[in-house]
Amino acid sequence: MTSAPAHPFLHAFAPPAKPESDFVTIVRGRGSVVYDDKGKDYIDALASLWYCQIGHGRGEMTEAVTAQMERLAAYQTFDPFTNEPAARLAEMVSERSPLPDGRVFFGCSGSEAVDTALKLARLVAQRRGEPDRQVVIKRTHGYHGTNFGGTSAQGIAANREGWGDLVPHFLEVPNRDIEAMATAFARHGERVAAVIAEPVQGGGGIYPPPDGYLEGVRRLCDRHGALMILDEVICGFGRTGEWFGAQTFGVTPDLMTFAKGVTSGYLPLSGVIASRRVCEAIEEPGFVLRTGYTYSGHPTAAAAGIRNLEIIADESLVERARHVGRALADGLDALAADGLIASHRGAGAVRGAVLEGDAAPVRADMLARGVIVRPIGNVLALCPPLVITDDEIGRIIDTMADSIRAVA
Ligand SMILES: Cc1ncc(COP(=O)(O)O)c(C=O)c1O
């Protein structure tokens, strides 16, 4: 017996054998709420996939994007071309970052940003006359996208498996252990091009850094001539209560990746901020940076980024992230006091509720009750739009409590 052909849509991070009809069809969104094709509403407690800082359905974004499309929808930025939205967004991003004299390279996805940052780190070593400096230290539970560089940099073993050989010279250390990092440097220091780390690990289970950890990584990088890459794809643009996680945790990296919150996901856009020091290694007249993407500096995506950053500033959403984080933490404290969850952790408005068992059945029950969260092992990840209301936060917490009781 031959099975019926599957639907043409092959989903990301999903079982290919799952029928299309078993997926939830989201048809519209407004603020922190999305609706499916049957009219059911859901609180989007994950901001889609950690990205929708300003909430769904914002007319200002439609207007900004439409205006740009009517002028010039798209044009390439390979030499000799540029465009005003991309140049303006580069200024806006660098001004808000801890690298105000840095430069911004654009891509479309976090994975493209990560692979570019890894290439730039190695390029700097090559150009400084250190051809053997190619090792990248990465951490358990790290998530750095799914291109080959990012897959090799993953600290989530399951995401690395099944693809054949990955990129060589990646070295994994435990995620919150500065001694392990120091040992790796002691053994391989002269060969280390960079360390890559998320300020708060997101996809691997919401692990904030221990006090002083990122400063310790910074010191080790400086001592051994390596670059520090902060992967800010989730933490960037207010999520941790400052524009970037680097500022929340008081460190200045050499390279920073961003995506998601830069446009709140209205259009795909990502980038790498390169520090002055990194730029100086490549700004030699005559040298050509031979990497980039067709859509690097896409003007309509950049227009979405500009309008999104204006909204984040106008509505004080960076400060609001601290309030959202406190409200989530208070709710989760209450669940822990009632013995419903074991603990919780996070920073700003990205938090994980640690359950006693597998989080997947609780996620399924919460989804049925109209709240979207993400299960990661025994953790339920929360990362709502920064415009979420206190009532909506209350509904997330109450639903989590109901679902944990129901599943138990
Ligand atoms: C920290 C981090 N880096 C990189 C990525 C990859 O981004 P994308 O899925 O846009 O390629 C993600 C995606 O969640 C991420 O969380």
Short mmCIF file of C-alpha atoms and ligand atoms in Angstrom, two decimals:
data_model
loop_
_atom_site.label_atom_id
_atom_site.label_comp_id
_atom_site.label_asym_id
_atom_site.label_seq_id
_atom_site.Cartn_x
_atom_site.Cartn_y
_atom_site.Cartn_z
CA MET A 1 0.00 0.00 0.00
CA THR A 2 1.43 3.37 -0.92
CA SER A 3 0.74 6.26 1.42
CA ALA A 4 -0.90 9.47 0.19
CA PRO A 5 1.67 12.11 -0.81
CA ALA A 6 2.41 14.51 2.03
CA HIS A 7 1.51 18.17 1.72
CA PRO A 8 4.22 20.19 -0.10
CA PHE A 9 4.91 22.42 2.93
CA LEU A 10 7.89 20.87 4.77
CA HIS A 11 8.02 22.54 8.19
CA ALA A 12 11.08 23.66 10.15
CA PHE A 13 11.82 21.84 13.42
CA ALA A 14 8.87 19.48 12.95
CA PRO A 15 8.39 15.79 12.15
CA PRO A 16 8.16 15.57 8.33
CA ALA A 17 5.63 12.74 8.76
CA LYS A 18 3.16 15.03 10.54
CA PRO A 19 0.20 15.88 8.26
CA GLU A 20 -0.31 19.54 7.37
CA SER A 21 -3.85 19.32 8.77
CA ASP A 22 -2.43 18.66 12.28
CA PHE A 23 -0.69 22.07 12.43
CA VAL A 24 -2.38 25.10 13.99
CA THR A 25 -3.16 27.61 11.24
CA ILE A 26 -2.54 31.13 12.55
CA VAL A 27 -4.40 33.69 10.47
CA ARG A 28 -4.09 37.03 12.23
CA GLY A 29 -2.63 38.82 15.23
CA ARG A 30 -3.16 41.94 17.27
CA GLY A 31 -0.95 43.00 20.17
CA SER A 32 -0.02 39.92 22.19
CA VAL A 33 -2.88 37.82 20.81
CA VAL A 34 -2.99 35.65 17.69
CA TYR A 35 -6.00 33.88 16.19
CA ASP A 36 -6.32 30.57 14.35
CA ASP A 37 -8.49 29.77 11.34
CA LYS A 38 -11.31 28.60 13.63
CA GLY A 39 -11.42 31.96 15.41
CA LYS A 40 -9.74 30.70 18.61
CA ASP A 41 -7.49 33.26 20.32
CA TYR A 42 -4.14 32.59 21.94
CA ILE A 43 -1.91 34.73 24.14
CA ASP A 44 1.40 34.67 22.30
CA ALA A 45 3.68 34.16 25.31
CA LEU A 46 6.65 33.45 23.02
CA ALA A 47 6.28 36.54 20.77
CA SER A 48 5.99 34.08 17.87
CA LEU A 49 9.54 32.72 18.02
CA TRP A 50 11.18 35.15 20.49
CA TYR A 51 10.88 38.11 18.13
CA CYS A 52 7.73 40.21 18.23
CA GLN A 53 8.73 42.97 20.68
CA ILE A 54 6.11 45.53 19.53
CA GLY A 55 3.20 43.09 19.21
CA HIS A 56 1.28 41.92 16.17
CA GLY A 57 -0.80 43.89 13.68
CA ARG A 58 0.86 47.31 13.98
CA GLY A 59 -0.44 49.63 11.27
CA GLU A 60 2.64 51.88 11.57
CA MET A 61 4.75 48.99 10.30
CA THR A 62 2.46 48.42 7.33
CA GLU A 63 2.68 52.12 6.48
CA ALA A 64 6.48 52.25 6.75
CA VAL A 65 6.95 49.15 4.65
CA THR A 66 4.38 50.23 2.05
CA ALA A 67 5.97 53.67 1.70
CA GLN A 68 9.40 52.13 1.13
CA MET A 69 8.04 49.55 -1.32
CA GLU A 70 6.38 52.29 -3.35
CA ARG A 71 9.72 54.14 -3.57
CA LEU A 72 12.13 51.22 -3.97
CA ALA A 73 11.10 47.75 -2.79
CA ALA A 74 14.51 46.17 -3.14
CA TYR A 75 17.96 46.81 -4.46
CA GLN A 76 21.29 45.14 -3.82
CA THR A 77 24.09 46.68 -1.75
CA PHE A 78 27.13 44.93 -3.20
CA ASP A 79 29.78 47.42 -4.35
CA PRO A 80 29.03 50.09 -5.68
CA PHE A 81 25.42 50.33 -4.39
CA THR A 82 23.88 51.49 -1.16
CA ASN A 83 20.49 52.72 0.01
CA GLU A 84 19.31 55.18 2.63
CA PRO A 85 17.20 52.86 4.83
CA ALA A 86 20.05 50.36 5.24
CA ALA A 87 22.58 53.09 6.01
CA ARG A 88 20.19 54.75 8.49
CA LEU A 89 19.35 51.49 10.22
CA ALA A 90 23.07 50.69 10.58
CA GLU A 91 23.49 54.03 12.37
CA MET A 92 20.49 53.40 14.61
CA VAL A 93 21.61 49.90 15.58
CA SER A 94 25.22 50.85 16.31
CA GLU A 95 24.17 53.96 18.30
CA ARG A 96 22.05 51.81 20.61
CA SER A 97 24.69 49.11 21.00
CA PRO A 98 27.78 49.06 23.21
CA LEU A 99 29.79 49.47 19.97
CA PRO A 100 28.71 52.98 18.85
CA ASP A 101 31.82 53.33 16.68
CA GLY A 102 31.30 49.88 15.18
CA ARG A 103 29.86 48.98 11.79
CA VAL A 104 26.83 46.88 10.90
CA PHE A 105 26.73 44.08 8.33
CA PHE A 106 23.21 42.95 7.36
CA GLY A 107 21.70 39.56 6.54
CA CYS A 108 18.22 38.06 6.71
CA SER A 109 18.35 35.47 9.49
CA GLY A 110 20.06 34.88 12.79
CA SER A 111 21.82 31.93 11.19
CA GLU A 112 23.30 34.18 8.51
CA ALA A 113 24.41 36.64 11.18
CA VAL A 114 26.09 33.88 13.20
CA ASP A 115 27.90 32.41 10.21
CA THR A 116 29.09 35.89 9.20
CA ALA A 117 30.34 36.63 12.73
CA LEU A 118 32.24 33.33 12.79
CA LYS A 119 33.78 34.12 9.40
CA LEU A 120 34.73 37.64 10.49
CA ALA A 121 36.38 36.33 13.66
CA ARG A 122 38.52 33.93 11.65
CA LEU A 123 39.17 36.58 9.00
CA VAL A 124 40.60 38.95 11.62
CA ALA A 125 43.06 36.26 12.76
CA GLN A 126 44.03 35.44 9.17
CA ARG A 127 44.62 39.10 8.40
CA ARG A 128 46.69 39.56 11.55
CA GLY A 129 49.02 36.82 10.30
CA GLU A 130 47.80 34.10 12.65
CA PRO A 131 46.58 31.38 10.25
CA ASP A 132 46.30 28.74 12.99
CA ARG A 133 43.95 30.81 15.11
CA GLN A 134 40.75 29.10 13.98
CA VAL A 135 39.28 27.50 17.11
CA VAL A 136 35.88 28.74 18.24
CA ILE A 137 34.89 27.96 21.82
CA LYS A 138 31.15 27.36 22.19
CA ARG A 139 29.02 26.27 25.11
CA THR A 140 26.61 23.48 26.00
CA HIS A 141 22.97 24.55 25.53
CA GLY A 142 24.06 27.24 23.06
CA TYR A 143 21.75 27.78 20.06
CA HIS A 144 23.36 29.62 17.17
CA GLY A 145 21.15 28.82 14.21
CA THR A 146 21.17 26.05 11.66
CA ASN A 147 23.55 27.03 8.87
CA PHE A 148 26.73 24.95 8.89
CA GLY A 149 28.66 27.40 11.06
CA GLY A 150 25.81 27.80 13.52
CA THR A 151 25.11 24.07 13.52
CA SER A 152 28.79 23.47 14.38
CA ALA A 153 28.53 26.12 17.12
CA GLN A 154 25.42 24.50 18.62
CA GLY A 155 25.65 23.27 22.17
CA ILE A 156 22.42 21.31 21.69
CA ALA A 157 23.79 17.95 20.59
CA ALA A 158 20.59 16.76 18.86
CA ASN A 159 20.77 19.71 16.47
CA ARG A 160 24.30 18.75 15.41
CA GLU A 161 23.54 15.13 14.65
CA GLY A 162 22.68 13.53 11.33
CA TRP A 163 24.26 16.02 8.94
CA GLY A 164 27.63 14.37 8.39
CA ASP A 165 30.84 16.27 9.09
CA LEU A 166 30.46 19.78 10.47
CA VAL A 167 32.88 22.72 10.43
CA PRO A 168 36.16 21.80 12.20
CA HIS A 169 37.84 23.56 15.15
CA PHE A 170 34.80 24.05 17.41
CA LEU A 171 35.43 23.27 21.06
CA GLU A 172 32.56 22.87 23.54
CA VAL A 173 32.72 23.80 27.22
CA PRO A 174 29.98 23.62 29.91
CA ASN A 175 27.78 26.70 29.64
CA ARG A 176 28.11 28.36 33.05
CA ASP A 177 31.58 27.24 34.10
CA ILE A 178 34.29 29.90 33.85
CA GLU A 179 36.93 27.43 35.07
CA ALA A 180 36.18 25.15 32.11
CA MET A 181 36.49 28.14 29.79
CA ALA A 182 39.82 29.07 31.42
CA THR A 183 41.06 25.50 31.00
CA ALA A 184 40.13 25.51 27.30
CA PHE A 185 42.06 28.75 26.86
CA ALA A 186 45.02 27.38 28.83
CA ARG A 187 45.20 24.40 26.48
CA HIS A 188 44.38 26.03 23.17
CA GLY A 189 44.76 29.79 23.77
CA GLU A 190 47.06 30.54 20.85
CA ARG A 191 44.64 28.83 18.46
CA VAL A 192 41.40 30.43 19.72
CA ALA A 193 39.87 32.88 17.25
CA ALA A 194 36.73 33.54 19.28
CA VAL A 195 34.27 32.53 21.95
CA ILE A 196 30.61 32.55 20.93
CA ALA A 197 27.97 32.93 23.64
CA GLU A 198 24.41 34.11 24.02
CA PRO A 199 24.09 36.60 26.90
CA VAL A 200 21.07 34.58 28.10
CA GLN A 201 20.87 31.20 26.41
CA GLY A 202 17.38 30.96 24.92
CA GLY A 203 16.66 27.96 22.71
CA GLY A 204 18.82 25.71 24.92
CA GLY A 205 16.61 26.27 27.98
CA ILE A 206 16.82 29.90 29.28
CA TYR A 207 20.13 30.04 31.12
CA PRO A 208 21.20 33.51 32.28
CA PRO A 209 24.92 33.89 32.92
CA PRO A 210 26.18 33.50 36.50
CA ASP A 211 27.32 36.78 38.11
CA GLY A 212 30.63 37.88 36.62
CA TYR A 213 30.71 35.06 34.07
CA LEU A 214 30.60 37.15 30.89
CA GLU A 215 33.16 39.60 32.30
CA GLY A 216 35.35 36.55 32.99
CA VAL A 217 34.97 35.39 29.38
CA ARG A 218 35.87 38.89 28.22
CA ARG A 219 39.06 38.84 30.33
CA LEU A 220 40.07 35.41 29.01
CA CYS A 221 39.54 36.56 25.42
CA ASP A 222 41.67 39.67 26.03
CA ARG A 223 44.42 37.72 27.75
CA HIS A 224 44.65 35.18 24.91
CA GLY A 225 44.11 37.44 21.90
CA ALA A 226 40.69 36.01 21.02
CA LEU A 227 37.51 37.82 20.01
CA MET A 228 34.27 37.69 21.99
CA ILE A 229 31.11 37.12 19.94
CA LEU A 230 27.83 37.76 21.74
CA ASP A 231 24.90 36.17 19.95
CA GLU A 232 22.14 38.67 20.72
CA VAL A 233 19.56 37.19 18.36
CA ILE A 234 17.09 36.76 21.24
CA CYS A 235 18.52 39.24 23.77
CA GLY A 236 18.81 42.21 21.43
CA PHE A 237 16.36 45.11 21.23
CA GLY A 238 15.14 45.37 24.76
CA ARG A 239 14.49 41.80 25.74
CA THR A 240 16.72 41.79 28.83
CA GLY A 241 15.81 45.32 29.96
CA GLU A 242 18.54 47.18 28.05
CA TRP A 243 18.90 47.56 24.30
CA PHE A 244 21.30 44.61 24.27
CA GLY A 245 22.21 41.83 26.69
CA ALA A 246 25.79 43.12 26.58
CA GLN A 247 24.61 46.25 28.39
CA THR A 248 22.48 44.29 30.88
CA PHE A 249 25.51 42.22 31.85
CA GLY A 250 28.13 44.97 31.51
CA VAL A 251 30.39 43.53 28.81
CA THR A 252 31.62 44.89 25.51
CA PRO A 253 32.03 42.20 22.85
CA ASP A 254 34.04 42.43 19.63
CA LEU A 255 31.22 41.11 17.47
CA MET A 256 27.49 41.01 18.14
CA THR A 257 24.83 39.20 16.16
CA PHE A 258 21.22 40.36 16.07
CA ALA A 259 17.98 39.45 14.24
CA LYS A 260 14.40 38.86 15.46
CA GLY A 261 13.61 41.97 17.57
CA VAL A 262 15.33 44.34 15.11
CA THR A 263 12.13 44.27 13.01
CA SER A 264 9.92 42.49 15.57
CA GLY A 265 9.76 39.91 12.77
CA TYR A 266 7.66 42.07 10.44
CA LEU A 267 10.25 41.37 7.75
CA PRO A 268 13.31 39.08 7.91
CA LEU A 269 16.45 41.02 8.85
CA SER A 270 19.59 40.27 10.82
CA GLY A 271 23.09 41.57 11.21
CA VAL A 272 26.47 41.63 12.85
CA ILE A 273 27.91 44.63 14.67
CA ALA A 274 31.68 44.67 14.31
CA SER A 275 33.73 46.67 16.82
CA ARG A 276 36.20 49.32 15.73
CA ARG A 277 39.03 46.87 16.45
CA VAL A 278 37.53 44.27 14.11
CA CYS A 279 36.88 46.92 11.45
CA GLU A 280 40.46 48.14 11.61
CA ALA A 281 41.65 44.66 10.68
CA ILE A 282 39.64 44.76 7.44
CA GLU A 283 39.58 48.43 6.43
CA GLU A 284 42.88 48.31 4.57
CA PRO A 285 42.49 50.04 1.17
CA GLY A 286 42.19 47.48 -1.61
CA PHE A 287 40.96 44.65 0.62
CA VAL A 288 37.56 43.26 -0.43
CA LEU A 289 35.21 41.60 2.05
CA ARG A 290 34.14 38.59 0.00
CA THR A 291 31.05 37.56 1.89
CA GLY A 292 27.43 38.72 1.94
CA TYR A 293 23.94 37.92 0.84
CA THR A 294 21.66 38.95 -2.00
CA TYR A 295 19.38 40.59 0.55
CA SER A 296 22.09 42.21 2.74
CA GLY A 297 20.84 45.75 3.34
CA HIS A 298 17.39 45.13 1.80
CA PRO A 299 15.75 48.57 1.89
CA THR A 300 12.21 47.45 2.75
CA ALA A 301 13.42 45.18 5.55
CA ALA A 302 15.57 48.10 6.76
CA ALA A 303 12.54 50.43 6.68
CA ALA A 304 10.73 47.92 8.89
CA GLY A 305 13.74 47.94 11.24
CA ILE A 306 13.81 51.74 11.44
CA ARG A 307 10.09 52.02 12.23
CA ASN A 308 10.30 49.17 14.75
CA LEU A 309 13.20 50.81 16.63
CA GLU A 310 11.27 54.08 16.69
CA ILE A 311 8.26 52.31 18.20
CA ILE A 312 10.43 50.55 20.80
CA ALA A 313 11.86 53.95 21.83
CA ASP A 314 8.56 55.90 21.65
CA GLU A 315 6.75 53.34 23.79
CA SER A 316 9.68 52.82 26.22
CA LEU A 317 9.59 49.11 25.56
CA VAL A 318 13.17 48.58 26.76
CA GLU A 319 12.13 49.82 30.22
CA ARG A 320 8.83 47.97 29.90
CA ALA A 321 10.77 44.68 29.49
CA ARG A 322 11.91 45.07 33.10
CA HIS A 323 8.30 45.43 34.26
CA VAL A 324 7.18 42.44 32.17
CA GLY A 325 10.08 40.42 33.60
CA ARG A 326 9.17 41.32 37.18
CA ALA A 327 5.50 40.49 36.62
CA LEU A 328 6.40 37.13 35.08
CA ALA A 329 8.83 36.41 37.90
CA ASP A 330 6.22 37.30 40.55
CA GLY A 331 3.71 34.96 38.92
CA LEU A 332 6.27 32.17 38.64
CA ASP A 333 7.32 32.73 42.28
CA ALA A 334 3.70 32.10 43.26
CA LEU A 335 3.59 28.89 41.21
CA ALA A 336 6.83 27.74 42.87
CA ALA A 337 5.42 28.58 46.33
CA ASP A 338 2.38 26.43 45.49
CA GLY A 339 4.67 23.58 44.50
CA LEU A 340 3.50 23.65 40.87
CA ILE A 341 6.92 24.39 39.37
CA ALA A 342 10.37 23.54 40.71
CA SER A 343 11.93 26.95 40.00
CA HIS A 344 12.31 29.58 37.31
CA ARG A 345 15.14 31.54 35.76
CA GLY A 346 15.82 34.22 33.19
CA ALA A 347 16.57 37.91 32.75
CA GLY A 348 14.20 40.71 31.84
CA ALA A 349 11.31 39.49 29.75
CA VAL A 350 12.74 36.09 28.83
CA ARG A 351 12.08 33.44 31.46
CA GLY A 352 11.88 29.71 31.87
CA ALA A 353 9.61 27.84 34.27
CA VAL A 354 11.38 24.67 35.39
CA LEU A 355 8.91 21.79 35.82
CA GLU A 356 9.36 18.53 37.69
CA GLY A 357 8.89 16.57 34.45
CA ASP A 358 8.60 16.88 30.67
CA ALA A 359 7.22 20.25 29.61
CA ALA A 360 5.71 19.03 26.30
CA PRO A 361 2.36 17.77 27.70
CA VAL A 362 1.92 20.99 29.70
CA ARG A 363 2.62 23.03 26.56
CA ALA A 364 -0.01 21.00 24.67
CA ASP A 365 -2.59 21.61 27.40
CA MET A 366 -1.76 25.34 27.54
CA LEU A 367 -2.13 25.55 23.77
CA ALA A 368 -5.59 23.96 24.02
CA ARG A 369 -6.45 26.57 26.67
CA GLY A 370 -5.21 29.42 24.47
CA VAL A 371 -1.67 30.24 25.63
CA ILE A 372 1.41 29.65 23.45
CA VAL A 373 4.69 28.79 25.21
CA ARG A 374 7.67 26.70 24.10
CA PRO A 375 8.71 23.43 25.79
CA ILE A 376 12.46 22.80 26.10
CA GLY A 377 13.02 19.55 28.02
CA ASN A 378 11.56 20.25 31.47
CA VAL A 379 11.40 24.02 30.87
CA LEU A 380 8.50 26.13 29.60
CA ALA A 381 9.96 29.19 27.84
CA LEU A 382 8.23 32.57 28.12
CA CYS A 383 9.25 35.51 25.94
CA PRO A 384 6.11 37.59 25.29
CA PRO A 385 5.77 40.76 23.25
CA LEU A 386 7.02 43.69 25.34
CA VAL A 387 3.60 45.34 24.91
CA ILE A 388 1.89 42.52 26.81
CA THR A 389 -0.58 43.75 29.44
CA ASP A 390 -0.58 42.77 33.11
CA ASP A 391 -3.93 41.00 32.59
CA GLU A 392 -2.45 38.94 29.79
CA ILE A 393 0.54 38.03 31.97
CA GLY A 394 -1.95 36.97 34.65
CA ARG A 395 -3.69 34.74 32.11
CA ILE A 396 -0.38 33.09 31.16
CA ILE A 397 0.40 32.29 34.79
CA ASP A 398 -3.12 31.10 35.64
CA THR A 399 -3.22 28.90 32.54
CA MET A 400 0.17 27.43 33.36
CA ALA A 401 -1.11 26.55 36.84
CA ASP A 402 -4.31 24.98 35.44
CA SER A 403 -2.37 22.99 32.84
CA ILE A 404 0.21 21.68 35.30
CA ARG A 405 -2.62 20.51 37.60
CA ALA A 406 -4.53 18.97 34.66
CA VAL A 407 -1.50 17.13 33.31
CA ALA A 408 -0.48 15.85 36.75
C1 LIG B 1 20.69 33.01 19.85
C2 LIG B 1 20.25 32.62 18.48
N1 LIG B 1 21.14 32.67 17.47
C3 LIG B 1 20.79 32.37 16.21
C4 LIG B 1 19.51 31.99 15.92
C5 LIG B 1 19.15 31.64 14.51
O1 LIG B 1 18.27 32.56 13.98
P1 LIG B 1 17.41 32.20 12.65
O2 LIG B 1 16.45 31.14 13.07
O3 LIG B 1 16.77 33.49 12.30
O4 LIG B 1 18.37 31.74 11.63
C6 LIG B 1 18.54 31.92 16.93
C7 LIG B 1 17.15 31.52 16.63
O5 LIG B 1 16.35 31.31 17.50
C8 LIG B 1 18.93 32.24 18.25
O6 LIG B 1 18.06 32.17 19.26
#
